[in-house]
mmCIF file of C-alpha atoms in Angstrom:
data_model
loop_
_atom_site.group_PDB
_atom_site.id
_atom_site.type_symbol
_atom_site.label_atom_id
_atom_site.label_comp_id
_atom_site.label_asym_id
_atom_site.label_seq_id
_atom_site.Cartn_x
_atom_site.Cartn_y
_atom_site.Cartn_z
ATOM 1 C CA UNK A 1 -26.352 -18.749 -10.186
ATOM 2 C CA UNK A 2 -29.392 -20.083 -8.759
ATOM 3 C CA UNK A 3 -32.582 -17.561 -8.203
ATOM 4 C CA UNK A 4 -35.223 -18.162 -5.335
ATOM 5 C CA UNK A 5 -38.621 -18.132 -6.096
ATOM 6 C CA UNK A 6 -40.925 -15.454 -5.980
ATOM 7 C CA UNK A 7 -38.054 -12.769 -6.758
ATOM 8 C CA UNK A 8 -36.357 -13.390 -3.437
ATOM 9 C CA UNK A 9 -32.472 -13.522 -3.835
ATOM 10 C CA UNK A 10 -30.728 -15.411 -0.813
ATOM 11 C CA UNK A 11 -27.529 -13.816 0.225
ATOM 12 C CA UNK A 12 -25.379 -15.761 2.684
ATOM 13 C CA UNK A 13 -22.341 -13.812 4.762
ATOM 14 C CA UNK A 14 -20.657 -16.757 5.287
ATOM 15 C CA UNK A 15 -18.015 -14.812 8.184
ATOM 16 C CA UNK A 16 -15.263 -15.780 10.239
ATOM 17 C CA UNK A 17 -15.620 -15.510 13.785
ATOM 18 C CA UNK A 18 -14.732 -12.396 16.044
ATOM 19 C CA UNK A 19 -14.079 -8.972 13.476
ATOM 20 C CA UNK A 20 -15.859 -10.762 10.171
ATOM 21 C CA UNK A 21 -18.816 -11.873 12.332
ATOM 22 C CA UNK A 22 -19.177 -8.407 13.710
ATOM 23 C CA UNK A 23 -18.577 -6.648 10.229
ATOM 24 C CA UNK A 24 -21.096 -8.888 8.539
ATOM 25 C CA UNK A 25 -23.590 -8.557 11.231
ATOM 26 C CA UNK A 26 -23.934 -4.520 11.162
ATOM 27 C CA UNK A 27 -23.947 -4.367 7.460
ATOM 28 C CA UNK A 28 -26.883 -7.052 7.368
ATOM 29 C CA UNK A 29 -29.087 -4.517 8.990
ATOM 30 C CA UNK A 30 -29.210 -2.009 6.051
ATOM 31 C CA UNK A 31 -28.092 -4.653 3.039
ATOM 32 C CA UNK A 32 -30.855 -5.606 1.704
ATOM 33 C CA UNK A 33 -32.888 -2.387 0.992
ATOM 34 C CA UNK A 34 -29.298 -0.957 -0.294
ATOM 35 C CA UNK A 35 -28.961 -3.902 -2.630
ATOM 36 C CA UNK A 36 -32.907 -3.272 -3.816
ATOM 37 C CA UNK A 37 -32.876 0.023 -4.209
ATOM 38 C CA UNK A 38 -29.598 -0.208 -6.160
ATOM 39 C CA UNK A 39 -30.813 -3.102 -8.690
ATOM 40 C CA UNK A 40 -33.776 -1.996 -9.233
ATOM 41 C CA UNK A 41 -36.451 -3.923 -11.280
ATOM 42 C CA UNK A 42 -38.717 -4.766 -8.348
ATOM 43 C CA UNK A 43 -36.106 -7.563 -6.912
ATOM 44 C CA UNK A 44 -35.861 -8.549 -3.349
ATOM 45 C CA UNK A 45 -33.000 -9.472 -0.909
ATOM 46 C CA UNK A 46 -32.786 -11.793 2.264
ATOM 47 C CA UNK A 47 -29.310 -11.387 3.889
ATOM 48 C CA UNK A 48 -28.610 -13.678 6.744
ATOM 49 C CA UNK A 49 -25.277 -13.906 8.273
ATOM 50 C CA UNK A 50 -23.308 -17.207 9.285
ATOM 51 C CA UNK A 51 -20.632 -17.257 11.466
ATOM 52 C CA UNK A 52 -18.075 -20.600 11.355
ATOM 53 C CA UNK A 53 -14.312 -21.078 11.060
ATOM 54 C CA UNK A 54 -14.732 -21.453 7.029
ATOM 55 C CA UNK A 55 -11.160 -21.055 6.704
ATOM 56 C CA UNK A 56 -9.975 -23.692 8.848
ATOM 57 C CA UNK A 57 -7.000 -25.379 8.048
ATOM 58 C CA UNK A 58 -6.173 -23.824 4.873
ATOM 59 C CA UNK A 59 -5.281 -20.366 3.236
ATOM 60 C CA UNK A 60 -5.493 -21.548 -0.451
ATOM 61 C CA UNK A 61 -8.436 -19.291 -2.277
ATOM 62 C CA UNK A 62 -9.586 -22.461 -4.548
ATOM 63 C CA UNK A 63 -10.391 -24.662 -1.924
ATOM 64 C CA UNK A 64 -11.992 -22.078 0.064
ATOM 65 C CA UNK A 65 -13.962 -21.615 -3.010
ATOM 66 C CA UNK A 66 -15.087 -25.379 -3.474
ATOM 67 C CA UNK A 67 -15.852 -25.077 0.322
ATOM 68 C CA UNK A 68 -18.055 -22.353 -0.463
ATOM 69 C CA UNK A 69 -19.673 -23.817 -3.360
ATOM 70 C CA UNK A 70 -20.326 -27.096 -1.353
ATOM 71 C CA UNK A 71 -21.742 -25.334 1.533
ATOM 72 C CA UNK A 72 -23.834 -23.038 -0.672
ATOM 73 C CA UNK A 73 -25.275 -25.802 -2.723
ATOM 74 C CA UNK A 74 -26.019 -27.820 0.831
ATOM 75 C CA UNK A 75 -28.153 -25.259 2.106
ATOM 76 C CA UNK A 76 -29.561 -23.880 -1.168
ATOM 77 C CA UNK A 77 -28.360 -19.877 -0.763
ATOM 78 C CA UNK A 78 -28.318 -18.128 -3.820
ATOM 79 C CA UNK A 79 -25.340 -16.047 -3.298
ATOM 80 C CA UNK A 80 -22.424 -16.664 -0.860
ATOM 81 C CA UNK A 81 -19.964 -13.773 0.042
ATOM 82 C CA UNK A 82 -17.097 -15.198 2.198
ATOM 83 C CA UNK A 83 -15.383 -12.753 5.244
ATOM 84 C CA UNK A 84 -12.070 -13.398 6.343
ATOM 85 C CA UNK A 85 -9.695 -11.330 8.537
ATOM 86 C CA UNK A 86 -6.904 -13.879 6.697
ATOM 87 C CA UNK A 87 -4.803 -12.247 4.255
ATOM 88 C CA UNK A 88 -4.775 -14.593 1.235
ATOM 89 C CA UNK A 89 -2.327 -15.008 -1.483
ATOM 90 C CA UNK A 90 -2.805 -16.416 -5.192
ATOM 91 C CA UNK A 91 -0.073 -16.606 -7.774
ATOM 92 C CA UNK A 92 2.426 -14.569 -5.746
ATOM 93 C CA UNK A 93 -0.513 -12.010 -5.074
ATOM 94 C CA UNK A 94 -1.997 -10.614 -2.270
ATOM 95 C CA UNK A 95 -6.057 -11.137 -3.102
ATOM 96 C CA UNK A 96 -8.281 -9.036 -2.724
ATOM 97 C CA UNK A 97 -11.107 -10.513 -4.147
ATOM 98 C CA UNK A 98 -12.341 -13.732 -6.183
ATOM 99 C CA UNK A 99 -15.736 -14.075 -7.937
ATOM 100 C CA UNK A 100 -17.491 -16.966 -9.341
ATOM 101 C CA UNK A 101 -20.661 -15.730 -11.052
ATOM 102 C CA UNK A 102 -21.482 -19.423 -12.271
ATOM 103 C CA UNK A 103 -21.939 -20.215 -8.855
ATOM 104 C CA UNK A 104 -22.890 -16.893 -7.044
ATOM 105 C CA UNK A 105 -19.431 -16.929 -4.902
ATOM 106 C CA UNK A 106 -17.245 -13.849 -3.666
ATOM 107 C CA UNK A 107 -14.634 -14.645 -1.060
ATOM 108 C CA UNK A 108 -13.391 -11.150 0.452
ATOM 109 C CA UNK A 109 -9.867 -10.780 2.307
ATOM 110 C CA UNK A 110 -10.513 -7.784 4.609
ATOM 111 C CA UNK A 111 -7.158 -7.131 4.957
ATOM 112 C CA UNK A 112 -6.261 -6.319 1.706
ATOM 113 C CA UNK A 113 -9.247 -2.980 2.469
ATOM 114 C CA UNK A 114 -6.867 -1.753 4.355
ATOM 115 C CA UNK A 115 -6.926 -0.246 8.422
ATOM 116 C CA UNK A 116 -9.046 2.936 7.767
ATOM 117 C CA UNK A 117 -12.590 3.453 7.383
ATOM 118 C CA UNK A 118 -12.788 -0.671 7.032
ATOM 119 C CA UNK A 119 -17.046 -1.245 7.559
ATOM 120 C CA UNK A 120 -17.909 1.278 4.823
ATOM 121 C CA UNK A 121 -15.523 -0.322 2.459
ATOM 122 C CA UNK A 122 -16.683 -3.974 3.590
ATOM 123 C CA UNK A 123 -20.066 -3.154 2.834
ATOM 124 C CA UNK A 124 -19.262 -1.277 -0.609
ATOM 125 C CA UNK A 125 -17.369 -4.275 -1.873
ATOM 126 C CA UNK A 126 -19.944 -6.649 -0.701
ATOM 127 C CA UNK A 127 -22.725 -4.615 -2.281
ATOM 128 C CA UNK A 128 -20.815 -4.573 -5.744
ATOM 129 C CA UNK A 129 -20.179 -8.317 -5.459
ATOM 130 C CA UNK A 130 -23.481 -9.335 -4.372
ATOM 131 C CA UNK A 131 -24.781 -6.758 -7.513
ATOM 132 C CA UNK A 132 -22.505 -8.132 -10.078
ATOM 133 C CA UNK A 133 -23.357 -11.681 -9.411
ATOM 134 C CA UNK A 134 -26.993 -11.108 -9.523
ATOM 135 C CA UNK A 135 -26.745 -9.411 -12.255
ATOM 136 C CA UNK A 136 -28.195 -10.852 -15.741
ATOM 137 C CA UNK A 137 -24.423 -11.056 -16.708
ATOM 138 C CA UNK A 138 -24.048 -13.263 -14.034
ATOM 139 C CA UNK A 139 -26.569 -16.005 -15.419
ATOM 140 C CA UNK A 140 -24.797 -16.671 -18.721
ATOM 141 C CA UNK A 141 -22.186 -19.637 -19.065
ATOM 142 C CA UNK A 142 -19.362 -16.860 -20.605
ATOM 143 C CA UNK A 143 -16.940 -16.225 -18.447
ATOM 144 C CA UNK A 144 -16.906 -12.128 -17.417
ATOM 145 C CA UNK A 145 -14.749 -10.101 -19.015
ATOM 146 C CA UNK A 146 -11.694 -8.986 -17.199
ATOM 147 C CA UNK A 147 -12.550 -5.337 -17.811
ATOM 148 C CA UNK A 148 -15.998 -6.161 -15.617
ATOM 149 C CA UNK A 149 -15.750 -2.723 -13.328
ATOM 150 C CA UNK A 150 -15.865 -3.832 -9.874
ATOM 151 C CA UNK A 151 -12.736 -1.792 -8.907
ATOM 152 C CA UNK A 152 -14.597 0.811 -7.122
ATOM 153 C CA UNK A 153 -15.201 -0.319 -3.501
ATOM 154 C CA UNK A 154 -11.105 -1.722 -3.777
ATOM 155 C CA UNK A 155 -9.142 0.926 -5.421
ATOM 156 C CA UNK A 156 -7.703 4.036 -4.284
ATOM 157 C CA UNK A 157 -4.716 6.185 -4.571
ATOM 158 C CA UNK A 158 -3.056 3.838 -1.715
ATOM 159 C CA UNK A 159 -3.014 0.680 -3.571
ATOM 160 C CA UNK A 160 -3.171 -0.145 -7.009
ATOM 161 C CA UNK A 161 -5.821 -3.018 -8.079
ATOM 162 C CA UNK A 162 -5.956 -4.897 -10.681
ATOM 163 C CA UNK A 163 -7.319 -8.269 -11.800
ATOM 164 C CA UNK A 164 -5.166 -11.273 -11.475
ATOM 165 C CA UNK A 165 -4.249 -14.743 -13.237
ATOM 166 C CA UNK A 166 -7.363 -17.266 -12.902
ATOM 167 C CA UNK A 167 -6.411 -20.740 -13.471
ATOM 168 C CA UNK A 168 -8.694 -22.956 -15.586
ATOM 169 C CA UNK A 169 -9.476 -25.522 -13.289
ATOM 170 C CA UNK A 170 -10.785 -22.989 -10.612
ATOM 171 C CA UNK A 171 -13.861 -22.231 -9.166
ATOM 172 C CA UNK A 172 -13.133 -18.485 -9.889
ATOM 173 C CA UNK A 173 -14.137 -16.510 -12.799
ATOM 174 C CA UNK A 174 -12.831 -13.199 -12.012
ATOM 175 C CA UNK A 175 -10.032 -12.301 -9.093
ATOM 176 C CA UNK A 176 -8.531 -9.077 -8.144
ATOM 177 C CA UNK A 177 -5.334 -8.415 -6.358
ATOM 178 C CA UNK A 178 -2.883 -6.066 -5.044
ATOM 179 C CA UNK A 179 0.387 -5.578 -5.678
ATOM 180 C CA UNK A 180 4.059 -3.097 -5.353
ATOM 181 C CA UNK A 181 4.926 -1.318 -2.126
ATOM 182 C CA UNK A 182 1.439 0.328 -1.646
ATOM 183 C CA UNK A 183 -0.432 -2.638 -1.677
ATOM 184 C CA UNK A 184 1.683 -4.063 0.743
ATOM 185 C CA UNK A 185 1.435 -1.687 2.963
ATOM 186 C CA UNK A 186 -2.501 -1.354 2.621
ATOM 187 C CA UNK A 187 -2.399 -5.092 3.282
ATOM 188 C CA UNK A 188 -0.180 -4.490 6.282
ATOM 189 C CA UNK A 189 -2.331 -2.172 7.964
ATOM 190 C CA UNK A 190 -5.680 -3.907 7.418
ATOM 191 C CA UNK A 191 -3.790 -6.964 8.992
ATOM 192 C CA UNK A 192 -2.798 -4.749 12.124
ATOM 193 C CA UNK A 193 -6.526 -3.674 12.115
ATOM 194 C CA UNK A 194 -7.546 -6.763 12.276
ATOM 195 C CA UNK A 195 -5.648 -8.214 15.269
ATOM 196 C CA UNK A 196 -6.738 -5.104 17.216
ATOM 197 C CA UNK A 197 -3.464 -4.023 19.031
ATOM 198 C CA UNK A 198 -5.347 -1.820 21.065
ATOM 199 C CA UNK A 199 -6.378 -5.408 23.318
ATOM 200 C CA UNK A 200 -2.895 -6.134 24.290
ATOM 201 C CA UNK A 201 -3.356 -3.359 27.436
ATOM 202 C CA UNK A 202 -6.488 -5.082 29.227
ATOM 203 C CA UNK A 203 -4.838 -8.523 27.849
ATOM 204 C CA UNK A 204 -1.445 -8.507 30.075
ATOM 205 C CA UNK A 205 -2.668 -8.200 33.315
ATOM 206 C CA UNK A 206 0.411 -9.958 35.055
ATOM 207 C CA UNK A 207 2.828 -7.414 32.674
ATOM 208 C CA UNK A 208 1.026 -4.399 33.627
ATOM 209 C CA UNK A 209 0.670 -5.062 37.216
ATOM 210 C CA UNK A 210 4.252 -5.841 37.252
ATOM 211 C CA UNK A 211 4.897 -2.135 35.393
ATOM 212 C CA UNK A 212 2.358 -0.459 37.446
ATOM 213 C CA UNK A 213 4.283 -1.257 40.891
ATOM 214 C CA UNK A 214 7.753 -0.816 39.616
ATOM 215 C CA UNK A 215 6.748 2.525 38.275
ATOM 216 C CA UNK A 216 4.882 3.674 42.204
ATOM 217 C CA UNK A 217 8.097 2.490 43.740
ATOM 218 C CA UNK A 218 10.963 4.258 41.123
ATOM 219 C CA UNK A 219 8.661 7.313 41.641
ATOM 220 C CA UNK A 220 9.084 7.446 45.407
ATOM 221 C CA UNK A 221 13.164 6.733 45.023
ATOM 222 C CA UNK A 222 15.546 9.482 45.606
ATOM 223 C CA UNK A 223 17.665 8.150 42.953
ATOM 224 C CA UNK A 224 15.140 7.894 40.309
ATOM 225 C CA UNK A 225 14.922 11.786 41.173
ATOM 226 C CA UNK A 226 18.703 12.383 40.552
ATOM 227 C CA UNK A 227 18.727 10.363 37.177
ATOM 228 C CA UNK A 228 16.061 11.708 36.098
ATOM 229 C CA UNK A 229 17.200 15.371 36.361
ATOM 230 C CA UNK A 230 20.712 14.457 35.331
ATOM 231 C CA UNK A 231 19.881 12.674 31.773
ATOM 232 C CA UNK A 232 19.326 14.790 28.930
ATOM 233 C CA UNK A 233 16.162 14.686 26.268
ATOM 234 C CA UNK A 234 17.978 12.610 23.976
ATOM 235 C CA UNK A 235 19.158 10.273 26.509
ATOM 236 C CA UNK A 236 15.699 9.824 28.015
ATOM 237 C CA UNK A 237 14.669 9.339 23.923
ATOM 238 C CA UNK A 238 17.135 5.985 24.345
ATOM 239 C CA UNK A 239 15.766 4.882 27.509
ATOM 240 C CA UNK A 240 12.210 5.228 25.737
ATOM 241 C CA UNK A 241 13.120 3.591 22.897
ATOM 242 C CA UNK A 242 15.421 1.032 24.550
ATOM 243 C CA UNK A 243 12.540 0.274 26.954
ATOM 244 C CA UNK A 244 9.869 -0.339 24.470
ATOM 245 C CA UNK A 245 11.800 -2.608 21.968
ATOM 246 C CA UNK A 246 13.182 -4.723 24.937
ATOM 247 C CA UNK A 247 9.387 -4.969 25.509
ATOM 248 C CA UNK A 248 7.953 -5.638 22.216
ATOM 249 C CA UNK A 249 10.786 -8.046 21.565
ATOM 250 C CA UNK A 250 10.636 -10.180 25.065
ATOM 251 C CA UNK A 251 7.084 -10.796 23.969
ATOM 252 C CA UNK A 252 7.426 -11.719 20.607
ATOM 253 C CA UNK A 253 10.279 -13.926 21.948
ATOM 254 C CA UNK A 254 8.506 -15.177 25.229
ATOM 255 C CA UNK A 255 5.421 -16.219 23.393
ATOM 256 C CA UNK A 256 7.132 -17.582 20.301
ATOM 257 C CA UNK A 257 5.100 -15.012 18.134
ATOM 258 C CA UNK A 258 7.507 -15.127 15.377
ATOM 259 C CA UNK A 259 6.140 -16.941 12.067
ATOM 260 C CA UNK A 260 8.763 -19.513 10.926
ATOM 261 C CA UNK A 261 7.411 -21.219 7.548
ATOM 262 C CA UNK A 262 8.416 -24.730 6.897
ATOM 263 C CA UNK A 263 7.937 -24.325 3.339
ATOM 264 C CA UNK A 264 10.572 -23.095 0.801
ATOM 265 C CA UNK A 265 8.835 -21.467 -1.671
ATOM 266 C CA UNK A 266 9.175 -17.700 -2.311
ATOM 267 C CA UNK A 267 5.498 -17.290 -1.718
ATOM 268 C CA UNK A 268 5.932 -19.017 1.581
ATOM 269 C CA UNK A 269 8.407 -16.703 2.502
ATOM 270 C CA UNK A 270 6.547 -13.674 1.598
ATOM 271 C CA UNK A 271 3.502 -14.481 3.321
ATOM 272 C CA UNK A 272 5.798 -15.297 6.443
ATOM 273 C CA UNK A 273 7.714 -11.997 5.981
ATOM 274 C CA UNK A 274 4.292 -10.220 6.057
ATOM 275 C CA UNK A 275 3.022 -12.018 8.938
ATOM 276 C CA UNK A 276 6.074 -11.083 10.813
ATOM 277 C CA UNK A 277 5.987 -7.613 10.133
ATOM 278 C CA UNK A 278 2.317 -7.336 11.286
ATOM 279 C CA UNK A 279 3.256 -8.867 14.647
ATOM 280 C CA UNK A 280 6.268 -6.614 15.219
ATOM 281 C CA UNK A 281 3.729 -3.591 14.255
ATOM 282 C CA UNK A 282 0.649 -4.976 16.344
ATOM 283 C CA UNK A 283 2.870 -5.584 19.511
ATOM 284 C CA UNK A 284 4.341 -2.157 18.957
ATOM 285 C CA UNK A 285 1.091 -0.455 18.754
ATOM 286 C CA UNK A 286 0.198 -2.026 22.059
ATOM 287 C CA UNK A 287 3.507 -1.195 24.431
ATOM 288 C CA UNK A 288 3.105 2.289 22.866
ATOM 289 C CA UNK A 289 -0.084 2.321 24.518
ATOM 290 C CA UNK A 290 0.919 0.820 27.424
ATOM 291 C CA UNK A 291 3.618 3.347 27.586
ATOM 292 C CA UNK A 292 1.802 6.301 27.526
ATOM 293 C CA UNK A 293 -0.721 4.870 29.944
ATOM 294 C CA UNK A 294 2.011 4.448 32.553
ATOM 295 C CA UNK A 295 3.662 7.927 32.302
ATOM 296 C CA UNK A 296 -0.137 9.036 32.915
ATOM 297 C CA UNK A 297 -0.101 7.334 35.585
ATOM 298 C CA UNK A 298 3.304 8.102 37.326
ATOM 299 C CA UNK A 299 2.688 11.639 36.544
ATOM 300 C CA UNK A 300 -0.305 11.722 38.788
ATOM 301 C CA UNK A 301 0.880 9.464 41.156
ATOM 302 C CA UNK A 302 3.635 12.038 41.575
ATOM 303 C CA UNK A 303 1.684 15.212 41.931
ATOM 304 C CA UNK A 304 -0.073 13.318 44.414
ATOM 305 C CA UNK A 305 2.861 11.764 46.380
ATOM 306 C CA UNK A 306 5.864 14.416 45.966
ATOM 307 C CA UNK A 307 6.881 16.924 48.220
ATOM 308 C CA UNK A 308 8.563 19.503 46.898
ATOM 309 C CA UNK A 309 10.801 20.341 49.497
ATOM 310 C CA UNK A 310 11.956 17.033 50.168
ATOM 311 C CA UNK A 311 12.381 16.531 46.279
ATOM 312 C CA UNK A 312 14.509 20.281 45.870
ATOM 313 C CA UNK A 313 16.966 18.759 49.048
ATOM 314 C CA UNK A 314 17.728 15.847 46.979
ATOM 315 C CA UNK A 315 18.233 17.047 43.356
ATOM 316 C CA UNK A 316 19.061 20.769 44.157
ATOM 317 C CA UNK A 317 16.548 21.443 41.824
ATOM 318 C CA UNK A 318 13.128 23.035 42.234
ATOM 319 C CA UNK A 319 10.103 20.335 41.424
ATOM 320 C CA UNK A 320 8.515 22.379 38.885
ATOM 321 C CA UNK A 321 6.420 21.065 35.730
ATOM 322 C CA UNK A 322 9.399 20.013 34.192
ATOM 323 C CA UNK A 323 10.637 18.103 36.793
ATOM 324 C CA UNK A 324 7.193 16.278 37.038
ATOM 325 C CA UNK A 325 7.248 15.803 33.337
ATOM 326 C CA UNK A 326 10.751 14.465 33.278
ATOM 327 C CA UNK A 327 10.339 11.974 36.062
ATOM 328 C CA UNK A 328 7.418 10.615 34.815
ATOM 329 C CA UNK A 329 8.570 9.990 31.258
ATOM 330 C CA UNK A 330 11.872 8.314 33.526
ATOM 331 C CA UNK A 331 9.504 6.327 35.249
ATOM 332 C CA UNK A 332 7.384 5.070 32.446
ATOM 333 C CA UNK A 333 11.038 3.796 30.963
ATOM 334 C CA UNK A 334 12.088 1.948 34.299
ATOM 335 C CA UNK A 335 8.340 0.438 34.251
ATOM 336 C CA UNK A 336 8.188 -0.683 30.907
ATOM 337 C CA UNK A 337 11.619 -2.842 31.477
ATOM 338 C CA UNK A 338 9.862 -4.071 34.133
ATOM 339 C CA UNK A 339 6.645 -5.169 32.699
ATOM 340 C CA UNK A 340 8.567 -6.897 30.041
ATOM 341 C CA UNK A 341 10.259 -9.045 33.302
ATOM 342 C CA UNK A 342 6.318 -9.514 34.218
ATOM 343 C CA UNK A 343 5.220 -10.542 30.869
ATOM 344 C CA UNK A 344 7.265 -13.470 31.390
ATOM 345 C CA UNK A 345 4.384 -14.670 34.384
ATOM 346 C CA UNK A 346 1.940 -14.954 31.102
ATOM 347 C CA UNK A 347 1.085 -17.766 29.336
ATOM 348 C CA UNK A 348 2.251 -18.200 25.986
ATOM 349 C CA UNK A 349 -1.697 -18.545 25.110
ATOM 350 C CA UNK A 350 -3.050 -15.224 26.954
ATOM 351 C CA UNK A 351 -0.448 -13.306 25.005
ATOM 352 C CA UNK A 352 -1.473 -14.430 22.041
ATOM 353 C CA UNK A 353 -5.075 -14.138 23.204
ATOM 354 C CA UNK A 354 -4.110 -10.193 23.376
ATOM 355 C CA UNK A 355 -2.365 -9.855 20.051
ATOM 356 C CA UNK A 356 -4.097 -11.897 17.631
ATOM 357 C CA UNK A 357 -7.301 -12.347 16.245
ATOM 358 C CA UNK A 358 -9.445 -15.392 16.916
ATOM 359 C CA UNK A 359 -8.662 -16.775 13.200
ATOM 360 C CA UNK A 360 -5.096 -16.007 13.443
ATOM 361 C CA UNK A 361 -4.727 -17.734 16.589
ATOM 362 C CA UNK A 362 -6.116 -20.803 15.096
ATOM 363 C CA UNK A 363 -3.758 -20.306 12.061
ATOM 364 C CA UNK A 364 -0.774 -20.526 14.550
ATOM 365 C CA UNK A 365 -2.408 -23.150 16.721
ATOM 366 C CA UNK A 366 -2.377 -25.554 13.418
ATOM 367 C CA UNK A 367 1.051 -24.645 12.530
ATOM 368 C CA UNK A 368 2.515 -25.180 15.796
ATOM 369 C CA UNK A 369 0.740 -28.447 15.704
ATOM 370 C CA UNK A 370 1.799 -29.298 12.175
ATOM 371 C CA UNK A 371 5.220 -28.629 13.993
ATOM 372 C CA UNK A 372 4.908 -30.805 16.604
ATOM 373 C CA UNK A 373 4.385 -33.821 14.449
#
């Protein structure tokens, strides 16, 4: 690893675009009097953040590594930590993190930091990297020692860590993965986190304006009234249910969300399996939202718009808080079927706009391409 002069140390975020970017850019702010105060010794730190699509075209950890190392040695950093929102796989492994300390390299999958709490443990794991490759270790031709602790910023009762398989010819001296049930999960979640489910409400306008008006219309309908009174909890629980997975599979479907690997390798089908699963949850997150924004909605649009009387000579039964309740939660059911009808006004790019992140998009965009040829 290279050292500037006059005691200076270089670090380079080297981020994707959208959630890296902004991740990178709030921890550069307090990074480089953390990283002096915790080495000690008088040494200096210069943290400057780049954002670019380093990931482009390509989920394999070495050759993001030798993209690193070319970029790095181009613009003279000393040390180059790589943020992607892409969860990335090596030997059958979900990675968490690869080092080179000949070369002052650490590419970081966020995912694999799981959903909770994700800046703090960004910036911990970046601060031990950026530490452990400045470190005098870092300057000698041996190759670390396996045992080097840098588990601190990854591990946690959640998911177990542990360094993985380096292969000769890489750029990589030390790696860490995550593996079993827990891992996968953690790795789940941080990919969830990442494609921010929470922007599929503002995203569908067409969907939700389609919802929004079937929901003032069924709440003004005498026969909405009667069903609604005349079904039970657990058959509204089936209308619910039925109404939101008819909904979070019509998009999936609609927008051809679902991951379909060309390749026949068990990895392949893994990673596929995983990507899968964090649509399904990521769309789900987002109609449950959507859900209980519309029976907000009818519920005040039917304490404004009700009239008792009217309602009690229709249904023979008092409209008390219950009834309100139960209507609305109705309504929100007849809605959502209906903003999965409106969905279908979307483009297949402004859904995905709303479910994915920016890199992930461009992941699909290239293997829809690599499709199409």
């Amino acid at each position: 690893m290279r050292v500037s002069s006059q005691g200076v140390t270089v670090v380079t975020l080297l981020a994707d675009p959208d959630a890296p970017t902004e991740i990178a850019q709030r921890m550069a702010r307090t990074l480089p009097d953390r990283l002096a105060d915790k080495s000690g010794q008088g040494r200096r730190f210069e943290v400057e953040v780049v954002s670019e699509p380093f990931t482009s075209g390509t989920e394999d950890p070495p050759t993001l590594m030798r993209r690193m190392m070319d970029r790095g040695g181009a613009e003279n950093w000393d040390i180059v930590v790589a943020l992607t929102d892409l969860p990335l796989h090596s030997h059958g492994r979900k990675l968490v993190v690869d080092l080179s300390h000949e070369h002052g390299l650490a590419l970081l999958s966020l995912p694999s930091l799981g959903g909770l709490r994700l800046q703090t443990r960004a910036r911990r794991a970046v601060e031990e990297a950026v530490l452990s490759l400045a470190g005098p270790r870092a300057t000698g031709a041996e190759r670390p020692p396996q045992s080097q602790p840098l588990l601190g910023p990854f591990a946690g009762r959640l998911a177990p860590i542990h360094p993985g398989p380096v292969g000769e010819q890489e750029t990589a001296d030390l790696r860490y993965v995550v593996s079993g049930p827990r891992g996968y999960l953690r790795m789940l979640v941080g990919m969830v986190r990442a494609n921010r489910p929470w922007r599929l409400v503002p995203g569908l306008s067409k969907a939700l304006a389609a919802a929004l008006a079937t929901g003032a219309v069924a709440t003004v309908n005498s026969t909405t009234w009667s069903l609604a009174e005349a079904l039970s909890t657990p058959r509204l629980v089936i209308a619910m249910v039925g109404s939101v997975g008819l909904m979070i599979g019509w998009l999936i479907v609609d927008a051809q969300l679902w991951d379909r690997s060309t390749e026949v390798s068990r990895e392949a089908r893994l990673r596929a399996r995983l990507y899968n699963a964090s649509t399904v949850v990521t769309v789900g997150i987002g109609v449950l939202v959507c859900y209980v924004g519309l029976m907000v909605i009818n519920l005040v649009w039917a304490l404004f718009i009700l009239n008792d009387r009217v309602f009690a000579s229709m249904t023979r039964t008092p409209l008390h808080a219950t009834e309100y309740w139960t209507l609305s939660w109705f309504v929100a059911s007849v809605a959502t079927v209906g903003g999965a009808l409106g969905s279908g006004l979307e483009s297949d790019e402004a859904i995905r706009a709303a479910a994915y992140s920016k890199r992930e998009q461009e992941r699909r965009r290239v293997l829809q391409d690599d499709h199409g040829d």
